[in-house]
Amino acid sequence: MNRLLLLNGPNLNMLGKREPGVYGNQTLEEIVHLVKKTAAEKGFEVEAFQSNHEGELVDLIQQADGKYEGIIFNPAAYTHTSIALRDAISAVQAPVIEVHISNVHAREEFRHHSMLAPVCRGQIVGIGISGYRLAALALMEETDSEGSS
Ligand code: DQA
């Protein structure tokens, strides 16, 4: 069975309660449900993890090869700071799509720069939780096209 890894970083467990004007009212549980449903329609399974700890996210990325066809990753605040996560992404073959719910480019300047984007397959920003769904679709299409080539 083809699988995707859905990873969410710090404070995203607070979605629904956290700054609803910026992040909306939907909870992390609803995001996980959306991604699982999108994946199931194409015969994919999703494993979902949220962590507030950088090292735990590094551990999860390190074990992705051979286990997941790709990673949907909202690194939250670590986006802007983490060389460790960037190195972990570079160390694996599995493609990673970076997702942000809010439009980070319309916010504070420190959110404009991503340490991770240069080593990700792509980045989806500012379209709310639809970004997670589109990331799943892109990774599944990539897997399909590899399978048929
Ligand atoms: C975020 C944007 C980050 O700047 C912020 O630290 C988050 C959430 C987003 O999904 O919009 O925690 O990744």
Coordinates of N, CA, C and O and ligand atoms in Angstrom, one line a residue:
M1 N 0.8 -1.2 0.0 CA 0.0 0.0 0.0 C 0.9 1.3 0.0 O 1.8 1.4 0.8
N2 N 0.6 2.2 -0.9 CA 1.3 3.5 -0.9 C 0.9 4.3 0.3 O -0.2 4.4 0.6
R3 N 1.9 5.0 0.8 CA 1.7 5.8 2.0 C 2.2 7.2 2.0 O 3.3 7.4 1.4
L4 N 1.6 8.1 2.6 CA 2.1 9.5 2.8 C 2.3 9.7 4.3 O 1.5 9.2 5.1
L5 N 3.3 10.6 4.6 CA 3.5 11.0 5.9 C 3.0 12.5 6.0 O 3.4 13.3 5.3
L6 N 2.1 12.7 7.0 CA 1.6 14.1 7.3 C 2.2 14.5 8.6 O 1.9 13.9 9.6
L7 N 3.0 15.5 8.5 CA 3.8 16.0 9.7 C 3.4 17.5 10.0 O 3.4 18.3 9.1
N8 N 3.1 17.7 11.2 CA 2.8 19.1 11.7 C 3.6 19.4 12.8 O 3.8 18.7 13.8
G9 N 4.2 20.6 12.8 CA 5.1 21.1 13.8 C 4.5 21.8 15.0 O 3.3 21.7 15.2
P10 N 5.3 22.6 15.7 CA 4.8 23.2 17.0 C 3.6 24.1 16.9 O 3.5 24.9 15.9
N11 N 2.8 24.0 17.9 CA 1.6 24.8 18.1 C 0.4 24.5 17.2 O -0.7 25.0 17.3
L12 N 0.7 23.6 16.2 CA -0.4 23.2 15.3 C -1.5 22.3 15.9 O -2.6 22.2 15.5
N13 N -1.1 21.7 17.1 CA -2.1 21.0 17.9 C -3.1 22.0 18.5 O -4.2 21.5 18.9
M14 N -2.8 23.3 18.4 CA -3.8 24.3 19.0 C -4.7 24.8 17.9 O -5.5 25.7 18.2
L15 N -4.6 24.3 16.7 CA -5.5 24.9 15.6 C -7.0 24.7 16.1 O -7.4 23.7 16.7
G16 N -7.8 25.7 15.7 CA -9.2 25.8 16.1 C -9.3 26.8 17.3 O -10.3 27.5 17.3
K17 N -8.3 26.8 18.2 CA -8.3 27.7 19.3 C -7.3 28.8 19.1 O -7.4 29.9 19.6
R18 N -6.2 28.5 18.3 CA -5.1 29.4 18.1 C -5.4 30.4 17.1 O -5.6 30.1 15.9
E19 N -5.3 31.7 17.4 CA -5.4 32.8 16.5 C -6.3 32.5 15.3 O -5.9 32.4 14.1
P20 N -7.6 32.3 15.6 CA -8.5 31.9 14.5 C -8.6 32.9 13.3 O -8.8 32.5 12.2
G21 N -8.3 34.2 13.6 CA -8.3 35.2 12.5 C -7.2 34.9 11.5 O -7.2 35.3 10.4
V22 N -6.1 34.2 12.0 CA -5.0 33.9 11.1 C -5.1 32.5 10.5 O -4.9 32.3 9.3
Y23 N -5.5 31.5 11.4 CA -5.4 30.1 11.0 C -6.8 29.5 10.8 O -6.9 28.3 10.4
G24 N -7.9 30.2 11.0 CA -9.2 29.7 10.8 C -9.7 28.9 12.0 O -9.0 28.8 13.0
N25 N -10.8 28.2 11.8 CA -11.5 27.5 13.0 C -11.3 26.0 12.9 O -11.7 25.3 13.8
Q26 N -10.7 25.5 11.9 CA -10.6 24.1 11.8 C -9.5 23.5 12.6 O -8.4 24.2 12.9
T27 N -9.7 22.3 13.1 CA -8.8 21.7 14.1 C -7.8 20.8 13.3 O -8.0 20.5 12.1
L28 N -6.7 20.4 14.0 CA -5.8 19.5 13.4 C -6.4 18.2 13.0 O -6.1 17.6 12.0
E29 N -7.3 17.8 13.9 CA -8.1 16.5 13.6 C -8.8 16.6 12.3 O -8.8 15.6 11.5
E30 N -9.4 17.8 12.0 CA -10.1 17.9 10.7 C -9.2 17.9 9.5 O -9.5 17.4 8.5
I31 N -8.0 18.5 9.7 CA -7.0 18.4 8.6 C -6.6 17.0 8.4 O -6.5 16.6 7.2
V32 N -6.3 16.3 9.4 CA -5.9 14.9 9.3 C -7.0 14.1 8.5 O -6.7 13.3 7.6
H33 N -8.2 14.3 8.9 CA -9.3 13.7 8.3 C -9.4 14.0 6.8 O -9.6 13.1 5.9
L34 N -9.2 15.3 6.5 CA -9.2 15.7 5.1 C -8.2 15.1 4.2 O -8.4 14.6 3.1
V35 N -7.0 15.0 4.8 CA -5.8 14.4 4.0 C -6.1 12.9 3.9 O -5.8 12.3 2.8
K36 N -6.5 12.3 4.9 CA -6.8 10.8 4.8 C -7.8 10.5 3.8 O -7.7 9.6 3.0
K37 N -8.9 11.3 3.8 CA -10.0 11.1 2.8 C -9.5 11.3 1.4 O -9.7 10.5 0.5
T38 N -8.7 12.4 1.2 CA -8.1 12.7 -0.2 C -7.2 11.5 -0.6 O -7.3 11.1 -1.8
A39 N -6.4 11.0 0.3 CA -5.5 9.9 0.0 C -6.3 8.6 -0.3 O -6.0 7.9 -1.3
A40 N -7.3 8.4 0.5 CA -8.0 7.1 0.4 C -8.7 7.0 -1.0 O -8.8 5.9 -1.6
E41 N -9.1 8.2 -1.5 CA -9.8 8.2 -2.8 C -8.8 7.7 -3.9 O -9.3 7.2 -5.0
K42 N -7.5 7.8 -3.7 CA -6.6 7.3 -4.7 C -5.8 6.0 -4.2 O -4.7 5.7 -4.7
G43 N -6.3 5.4 -3.1 CA -5.8 4.2 -2.6 C -4.5 4.4 -1.8 O -3.7 3.4 -1.7
F44 N -4.3 5.5 -1.3 CA -3.1 5.8 -0.4 C -3.6 5.8 1.1 O -4.7 6.2 1.4
E45 N -2.6 5.4 1.9 CA -2.8 5.6 3.4 C -2.0 6.7 3.9 O -1.0 7.1 3.3
V46 N -2.4 7.3 5.0 CA -1.7 8.4 5.6 C -1.4 8.1 7.0 O -2.3 7.7 7.8
E47 N -0.1 8.4 7.4 CA 0.2 8.4 8.8 C 0.4 9.8 9.2 O 1.2 10.5 8.6
A48 N -0.2 10.2 10.3 CA -0.1 11.7 10.7 C 0.5 11.8 12.1 O 0.2 11.0 13.0
F49 N 1.4 12.8 12.2 CA 2.1 13.1 13.5 C 2.1 14.6 13.7 O 2.3 15.3 12.7
Q50 N 2.0 15.0 14.9 CA 2.2 16.4 15.3 C 3.2 16.4 16.4 O 3.1 15.5 17.3
S51 N 4.2 17.3 16.4 CA 5.1 17.4 17.5 C 5.5 18.8 17.7 O 5.7 19.6 16.8
N52 N 5.7 19.1 19.0 CA 6.2 20.4 19.3 C 7.7 20.4 19.5 O 8.3 21.4 19.8
H53 N 8.4 19.3 19.1 CA 9.8 19.1 19.4 C 10.6 18.8 18.1 O 10.3 17.9 17.3
E54 N 11.5 19.7 17.9 CA 12.3 19.6 16.6 C 12.9 18.3 16.4 O 12.9 17.7 15.3
G55 N 13.6 17.7 17.4 CA 14.3 16.4 17.3 C 13.3 15.3 16.9 O 13.7 14.4 16.2
E56 N 12.1 15.4 17.4 CA 11.1 14.3 17.1 C 10.8 14.4 15.6 O 10.6 13.4 15.0
L57 N 10.7 15.6 15.1 CA 10.3 15.8 13.7 C 11.5 15.3 12.8 O 11.3 14.7 11.8
V58 N 12.7 15.6 13.3 CA 13.9 15.1 12.6 C 13.9 13.5 12.5 O 14.1 12.9 11.5
D59 N 13.6 12.9 13.7 CA 13.5 11.4 13.7 C 12.5 10.9 12.7 O 12.7 9.9 12.0
L60 N 11.3 11.5 12.7 CA 10.2 11.0 11.8 C 10.6 11.2 10.3 O 10.4 10.3 9.5
I61 N 11.3 12.3 10.0 CA 11.8 12.5 8.6 C 12.8 11.4 8.2 O 12.8 10.8 7.1
Q62 N 13.8 11.2 9.1 CA 14.8 10.3 8.9 C 14.4 8.9 8.5 O 15.0 8.2 7.7
Q63 N 13.2 8.5 9.0 CA 12.8 7.1 8.7 C 11.8 7.0 7.6 O 11.2 6.0 7.4
A64 N 11.7 8.1 6.8 CA 10.7 8.1 5.7 C 11.0 7.2 4.6 O 10.1 6.6 4.0
D65 N 12.3 7.1 4.2 CA 12.6 6.4 3.0 C 12.2 4.9 3.1 O 12.4 4.2 4.1
G66 N 11.5 4.4 2.0 CA 11.1 3.0 2.0 C 9.7 2.9 2.7 O 9.1 1.8 2.7
K67 N 9.3 3.9 3.5 CA 8.1 3.8 4.2 C 7.0 4.6 3.6 O 5.8 4.3 3.7
Y68 N 7.4 5.8 3.1 CA 6.4 6.8 2.6 C 6.8 7.2 1.2 O 8.0 7.4 0.9
E69 N 5.8 7.4 0.4 CA 6.0 8.0 -1.0 C 6.3 9.5 -0.9 O 6.9 10.0 -1.9
G70 N 5.9 10.1 0.1 CA 6.2 11.5 0.2 C 5.7 12.1 1.6 O 5.0 11.4 2.3
I71 N 6.1 13.3 1.8 CA 5.8 13.9 3.1 C 5.2 15.3 2.9 O 5.6 16.1 2.2
I72 N 4.0 15.5 3.6 CA 3.3 16.7 3.6 C 3.7 17.4 4.9 O 3.5 16.8 6.0
F73 N 4.4 18.5 4.9 CA 5.0 19.0 6.1 C 4.7 20.5 6.4 O 5.0 21.3 5.6
N74 N 4.0 20.7 7.5 CA 3.9 22.1 8.0 C 4.8 22.2 9.2 O 4.5 21.8 10.3
P75 N 6.0 22.8 8.9 CA 7.0 22.9 10.0 C 6.8 24.0 11.0 O 7.5 24.1 11.9
A76 N 5.7 24.8 10.8 CA 5.3 25.9 11.7 C 6.5 26.8 11.9 O 7.3 27.1 10.9
A77 N 6.8 27.2 13.1 CA 7.8 28.2 13.4 C 9.2 27.7 13.0 O 10.1 28.4 12.7
Y78 N 9.4 26.3 13.0 CA 10.7 25.8 12.7 C 11.1 26.1 11.2 O 12.3 26.0 10.8
T79 N 10.1 26.4 10.4 CA 10.3 26.7 9.0 C 11.4 27.8 8.9 O 12.3 27.8 8.0
H80 N 11.3 28.8 9.8 CA 12.1 30.0 9.7 C 13.5 29.8 10.4 O 14.3 30.8 10.4
T81 N 13.7 28.7 11.1 CA 14.9 28.6 12.0 C 15.7 27.3 11.8 O 16.9 27.3 12.2
S82 N 15.1 26.3 11.3 CA 15.7 25.0 11.6 C 16.6 24.4 10.5 O 16.2 23.9 9.5
I83 N 17.9 24.5 10.8 CA 18.9 23.8 9.9 C 18.8 22.3 10.1 O 19.0 21.6 9.1
A84 N 18.5 21.9 11.3 CA 18.4 20.4 11.5 C 17.3 19.8 10.7 O 17.5 18.7 10.1
L85 N 16.2 20.5 10.5 CA 15.1 19.9 9.7 C 15.5 20.0 8.2 O 15.2 19.1 7.5
R86 N 16.1 21.0 7.9 CA 16.6 21.1 6.5 C 17.6 20.0 6.1 O 17.4 19.3 5.1
D87 N 18.5 19.7 7.0 CA 19.4 18.6 6.8 C 18.7 17.3 6.7 O 19.1 16.4 6.0
A88 N 17.7 17.1 7.6 CA 17.0 15.8 7.6 C 16.2 15.6 6.2 O 16.3 14.5 5.6
I89 N 15.6 16.7 5.7 CA 14.9 16.6 4.4 C 15.9 16.3 3.3 O 15.7 15.5 2.5
S90 N 17.1 16.9 3.4 CA 18.1 16.7 2.4 C 18.7 15.2 2.4 O 19.2 14.7 1.5
A91 N 18.6 14.6 3.6 CA 19.1 13.3 3.8 C 18.3 12.2 3.3 O 18.7 11.0 3.2
V92 N 17.0 12.5 3.0 CA 16.1 11.4 2.5 C 15.7 11.6 1.1 O 15.8 12.7 0.5
Q93 N 15.3 10.5 0.4 CA 14.9 10.6 -1.0 C 13.4 11.1 -1.1 O 13.0 11.6 -2.1
A94 N 12.6 10.7 -0.1 CA 11.1 11.0 -0.1 C 10.9 12.5 -0.4 O 11.5 13.4 0.3
P95 N 10.1 12.9 -1.4 CA 9.8 14.3 -1.6 C 9.0 14.9 -0.5 O 8.1 14.3 0.0
V96 N 9.3 16.1 -0.2 CA 8.6 16.9 0.9 C 7.9 18.1 0.3 O 8.5 18.9 -0.5
I97 N 6.7 18.3 0.6 CA 6.0 19.5 0.2 C 5.7 20.3 1.5 O 5.1 19.8 2.4
E98 N 6.2 21.5 1.5 CA 6.1 22.4 2.7 C 4.7 23.1 2.5 O 4.4 23.7 1.5
V99 N 3.9 23.1 3.6 CA 2.6 23.7 3.6 C 2.5 24.7 4.7 O 2.9 24.5 5.8
H100 N 1.9 25.9 4.4 CA 1.6 26.9 5.4 C 0.1 27.3 5.2 O -0.3 27.6 4.1
I101 N -0.6 27.3 6.3 CA -2.0 27.6 6.2 C -2.2 29.1 5.9 O -3.0 29.5 5.1
S102 N -1.4 29.9 6.6 CA -1.5 31.4 6.4 C -0.5 31.8 5.3 O 0.4 31.1 4.9
N103 N -0.8 33.0 4.8 CA 0.2 33.6 3.8 C 1.3 34.2 4.5 O 1.3 35.4 4.9
V104 N 2.4 33.4 4.7 CA 3.5 33.9 5.5 C 4.2 35.1 4.9 O 4.7 35.9 5.6
H105 N 4.0 35.3 3.6 CA 4.6 36.5 2.9 C 3.9 37.8 3.2 O 4.4 38.9 3.0
A106 N 2.6 37.7 3.7 CA 1.8 38.9 4.0 C 1.9 39.2 5.5 O 1.2 40.1 6.0
R107 N 2.8 38.4 6.2 CA 2.9 38.6 7.7 C 4.3 39.2 8.1 O 4.9 39.9 7.2
E108 N 4.7 39.0 9.3 CA 5.9 39.6 9.8 C 7.1 39.2 8.9 O 7.1 38.1 8.3
E109 N 8.1 40.1 8.8 CA 9.2 39.8 7.9 C 9.9 38.5 8.2 O 10.4 37.8 7.3
F110 N 10.0 38.2 9.5 CA 10.8 36.9 9.9 C 10.1 35.7 9.4 O 10.7 34.6 9.3
R111 N 8.8 35.8 8.9 CA 8.1 34.6 8.4 C 8.3 34.5 6.9 O 7.9 33.6 6.2
H112 N 9.0 35.5 6.3 CA 9.1 35.5 4.8 C 10.1 34.5 4.3 O 10.1 34.0 3.2
H113 N 11.1 34.2 5.2 CA 12.2 33.3 4.8 C 11.9 31.9 5.3 O 11.6 31.7 6.5
S114 N 12.1 30.9 4.4 CA 12.0 29.5 4.8 C 13.4 28.9 4.7 O 14.0 28.9 3.6
M115 N 13.9 28.2 5.8 CA 15.1 27.5 5.8 C 15.0 26.2 5.0 O 15.9 25.6 4.5
L116 N 13.7 25.8 4.8 CA 13.5 24.4 4.3 C 13.1 24.4 2.8 O 13.4 23.5 2.1
A117 N 12.5 25.5 2.3 CA 11.9 25.5 1.0 C 13.0 25.1 -0.1 O 12.6 24.4 -1.0
P118 N 14.2 25.5 0.0 CA 15.2 25.1 -1.1 C 15.4 23.6 -1.2 O 15.8 23.2 -2.2
V119 N 15.1 22.9 -0.1 CA 15.3 21.4 -0.2 C 14.0 20.7 -0.3 O 14.0 19.4 -0.2
C120 N 12.9 21.4 -0.4 CA 11.6 20.7 -0.6 C 11.3 20.6 -2.0 O 11.8 21.4 -2.9
R121 N 10.4 19.7 -2.4 CA 9.9 19.6 -3.8 C 9.1 20.8 -4.1 O 9.2 21.3 -5.3
G122 N 8.4 21.4 -3.2 CA 7.6 22.6 -3.4 C 7.0 23.1 -2.2 O 7.2 22.5 -1.1
Q123 N 6.3 24.2 -2.3 CA 5.8 24.9 -1.2 C 4.4 25.4 -1.5 O 4.1 25.9 -2.6
I124 N 3.4 25.2 -0.6 CA 2.0 25.7 -0.8 C 1.7 26.6 0.4 O 1.8 26.2 1.5
V125 N 1.3 27.8 0.1 CA 1.2 28.9 1.1 C 0.0 29.7 1.0 O -0.4 30.1 -0.1
G126 N -0.7 29.9 2.1 CA -1.7 30.9 2.2 C -3.1 30.6 1.7 O -4.0 31.5 1.6
I127 N -3.4 29.3 1.4 CA -4.7 29.0 1.0 C -5.5 28.1 2.0 O -6.4 27.3 1.7
G128 N -5.1 28.3 3.3 CA -5.8 27.6 4.3 C -5.5 26.1 4.3 O -4.5 25.6 3.7
I129 N -6.5 25.3 4.8 CA -6.2 23.9 4.9 C -6.3 23.2 3.5 O -5.8 22.0 3.4
S130 N -6.8 23.8 2.5 CA -6.7 23.2 1.2 C -5.3 22.9 0.7 O -5.1 22.0 -0.1
G131 N -4.4 23.7 1.3 CA -3.0 23.4 0.9 C -2.5 22.0 1.2 O -1.7 21.4 0.5
Y132 N -3.0 21.5 2.3 CA -2.7 20.1 2.7 C -3.2 19.1 1.7 O -2.6 18.1 1.3
R133 N -4.5 19.4 1.2 CA -5.1 18.5 0.2 C -4.4 18.5 -1.1 O -4.1 17.5 -1.7
L134 N -4.0 19.7 -1.5 CA -3.3 19.9 -2.8 C -1.9 19.2 -2.7 O -1.4 18.7 -3.7
A135 N -1.3 19.3 -1.6 CA 0.0 18.7 -1.4 C -0.1 17.2 -1.5 O 0.7 16.5 -2.2
A136 N -1.1 16.6 -0.9 CA -1.4 15.2 -1.0 C -1.6 14.8 -2.5 O -1.0 13.8 -3.0
L137 N -2.4 15.6 -3.2 CA -2.7 15.2 -4.6 C -1.4 15.3 -5.4 O -1.2 14.4 -6.3
A138 N -0.6 16.3 -5.2 CA 0.7 16.4 -6.0 C 1.6 15.3 -5.7 O 2.2 14.7 -6.6
L139 N 1.7 14.9 -4.5 CA 2.6 13.7 -4.1 C 2.1 12.4 -4.7 O 2.9 11.6 -5.2
M140 N 0.8 12.3 -4.7 CA 0.2 11.0 -5.3 C 0.4 11.0 -6.8 O 0.7 10.0 -7.4
E141 N 0.2 12.1 -7.4 CA 0.4 12.2 -8.9 C 1.9 11.9 -9.2 O 2.2 11.2 -10.2
E142 N 2.8 12.4 -8.4 CA 4.2 12.1 -8.7 C 4.5 10.6 -8.5 O 5.2 10.1 -9.3
T143 N 3.9 10.0 -7.5 CA 4.1 8.6 -7.3 C 3.6 7.8 -8.5 O 4.2 6.9 -9.0
D144 N 2.4 8.2 -9.0 CA 1.7 7.5 -10.1 C 2.6 7.6 -11.3 O 2.8 6.6 -12.1
S145 N 3.1 8.8 -11.6 CA 3.9 9.0 -12.8 C 5.2 8.3 -12.8 O 5.7 7.8 -13.8
E146 N 5.8 8.1 -11.6 CA 7.0 7.3 -11.4 C 6.7 5.9 -11.7 O 7.4 5.2 -12.4
G147 N 5.5 5.4 -11.2 CA 5.1 4.0 -11.3 C 4.9 3.6 -12.8 O 5.2 2.5 -13.2
S148 N 4.4 4.6 -13.6 CA 4.1 4.3 -15.0 C 5.3 4.6 -15.9 O 5.2 4.3 -17.1
S149 N 6.4 5.1 -15.4 CA 7.5 5.4 -16.3 C 8.5 4.3 -16.4 O 8.5 3.4 -15.6
Ligands
DQA1 C1 2.5 28.4 9.8 C2 3.2 29.8 9.6 C3 4.4 29.9 10.6 O1 5.1 31.1 10.4 C4 3.9 29.8 12.0 O2 5.0 29.9 12.9 C5 3.0 28.7 12.3 C6 2.1 28.3 11.2 C7 1.2 28.4 8.9 O3 0.7 27.2 8.7 O4 0.7 29.4 8.4 O5 3.0 28.1 13.4 O6 3.4 27.4 9.4

